[in-house]
């Protein structure tokens, strides 16, 4: 299975000063891949420097918020 692009892995929505970042890997229970972690770090840094953002909400697609780190990816590196 191929990994979606970083922009597909983490969805962003801004509503009245609230930035909603949605983990978008429901097929893997939103497991944290290196790409998703990098995207989340970048998105949080951008929110930190954006004066219009007052609150950041981290949400998730699918029935599970986050299953932790993607162990398949970890094993593949060994």
mmCIF file of C-alpha atoms in Angstrom:
data_model
loop_
_atom_site.group_PDB
_atom_site.id
_atom_site.type_symbol
_atom_site.label_atom_id
_atom_site.label_comp_id
_atom_site.label_asym_id
_atom_site.label_seq_id
_atom_site.Cartn_x
_atom_site.Cartn_y
_atom_site.Cartn_z
ATOM 1 C CA UNK A 1 0.000 0.000 0.000
ATOM 2 C CA UNK A 2 1.424 3.405 -0.938
ATOM 3 C CA UNK A 3 1.480 6.261 1.520
ATOM 4 C CA UNK A 4 -0.671 9.305 0.596
ATOM 5 C CA UNK A 5 1.098 12.626 0.132
ATOM 6 C CA UNK A 6 1.880 14.646 3.247
ATOM 7 C CA UNK A 7 -0.967 17.052 2.475
ATOM 8 C CA UNK A 8 -3.386 14.096 2.399
ATOM 9 C CA UNK A 9 -1.996 12.638 5.638
ATOM 10 C CA UNK A 10 -2.810 15.739 7.671
ATOM 11 C CA UNK A 11 -5.858 17.806 6.838
ATOM 12 C CA UNK A 12 -6.092 21.438 7.928
ATOM 13 C CA UNK A 13 -9.113 23.643 8.469
ATOM 14 C CA UNK A 14 -9.250 27.157 9.919
ATOM 15 C CA UNK A 15 -12.457 28.417 11.521
ATOM 16 C CA UNK A 16 -12.580 31.712 13.449
ATOM 17 C CA UNK A 17 -9.113 31.436 14.999
ATOM 18 C CA UNK A 18 -9.327 27.675 15.518
ATOM 19 C CA UNK A 19 -6.964 25.524 13.452
ATOM 20 C CA UNK A 20 -8.109 21.930 13.168
ATOM 21 C CA UNK A 21 -5.413 19.430 12.179
ATOM 22 C CA UNK A 22 -6.877 16.034 11.306
ATOM 23 C CA UNK A 23 -4.756 12.890 11.183
ATOM 24 C CA UNK A 24 -5.880 11.208 7.970
ATOM 25 C CA UNK A 25 -4.643 7.614 7.890
ATOM 26 C CA UNK A 26 -7.802 5.796 8.992
ATOM 27 C CA UNK A 27 -6.782 2.602 7.143
ATOM 28 C CA UNK A 28 -3.806 2.296 9.547
ATOM 29 C CA UNK A 29 -5.692 3.616 12.588
ATOM 30 C CA UNK A 30 -3.849 6.921 12.144
ATOM 31 C CA UNK A 31 -0.526 5.348 13.089
ATOM 32 C CA UNK A 32 2.251 7.945 13.157
ATOM 33 C CA UNK A 33 4.477 7.492 10.123
ATOM 34 C CA UNK A 34 7.600 9.607 9.663
ATOM 35 C CA UNK A 35 5.747 11.630 7.013
ATOM 36 C CA UNK A 36 2.760 12.246 9.289
ATOM 37 C CA UNK A 37 5.019 13.270 12.183
ATOM 38 C CA UNK A 38 6.919 15.683 9.917
ATOM 39 C CA UNK A 39 3.661 17.132 8.609
ATOM 40 C CA UNK A 40 2.321 17.559 12.130
ATOM 41 C CA UNK A 41 5.514 19.285 13.298
ATOM 42 C CA UNK A 42 5.418 21.667 10.342
ATOM 43 C CA UNK A 43 1.714 22.416 10.841
ATOM 44 C CA UNK A 44 2.217 23.145 14.552
ATOM 45 C CA UNK A 45 5.179 25.426 13.827
ATOM 46 C CA UNK A 46 3.092 27.290 11.240
ATOM 47 C CA UNK A 47 0.230 27.665 13.724
ATOM 48 C CA UNK A 48 2.660 28.984 16.327
ATOM 49 C CA UNK A 49 3.750 31.811 14.039
ATOM 50 C CA UNK A 50 0.268 32.639 12.716
ATOM 51 C CA UNK A 51 -1.228 35.447 14.816
ATOM 52 C CA UNK A 52 -4.747 34.570 13.633
ATOM 53 C CA UNK A 53 -4.592 31.103 15.239
ATOM 54 C CA UNK A 54 -5.742 31.114 18.858
ATOM 55 C CA UNK A 55 -6.409 27.388 19.349
ATOM 56 C CA UNK A 56 -5.137 24.199 17.712
ATOM 57 C CA UNK A 57 -7.319 21.089 17.785
ATOM 58 C CA UNK A 58 -5.829 17.751 16.769
ATOM 59 C CA UNK A 59 -8.501 15.374 15.500
ATOM 60 C CA UNK A 60 -8.499 12.136 13.514
ATOM 61 C CA UNK A 61 -10.348 10.493 10.646
ATOM 62 C CA UNK A 62 -11.977 7.133 11.276
ATOM 63 C CA UNK A 63 -12.918 5.310 14.470
ATOM 64 C CA UNK A 64 -9.471 5.457 16.167
ATOM 65 C CA UNK A 65 -7.633 8.630 17.169
ATOM 66 C CA UNK A 66 -4.089 7.238 16.889
ATOM 67 C CA UNK A 67 -2.609 3.754 17.285
ATOM 68 C CA UNK A 68 0.878 5.091 18.079
ATOM 69 C CA UNK A 69 3.955 4.847 15.884
ATOM 70 C CA UNK A 70 3.718 2.922 12.604
ATOM 71 C CA UNK A 71 5.514 -0.315 13.540
ATOM 72 C CA UNK A 72 5.628 -1.505 9.921
ATOM 73 C CA UNK A 73 7.690 1.543 9.070
ATOM 74 C CA UNK A 74 9.963 1.006 12.087
ATOM 75 C CA UNK A 75 10.550 -2.653 11.166
ATOM 76 C CA UNK A 76 11.273 -1.751 7.544
ATOM 77 C CA UNK A 77 14.166 0.458 8.689
ATOM 78 C CA UNK A 78 15.899 -2.361 10.596
#
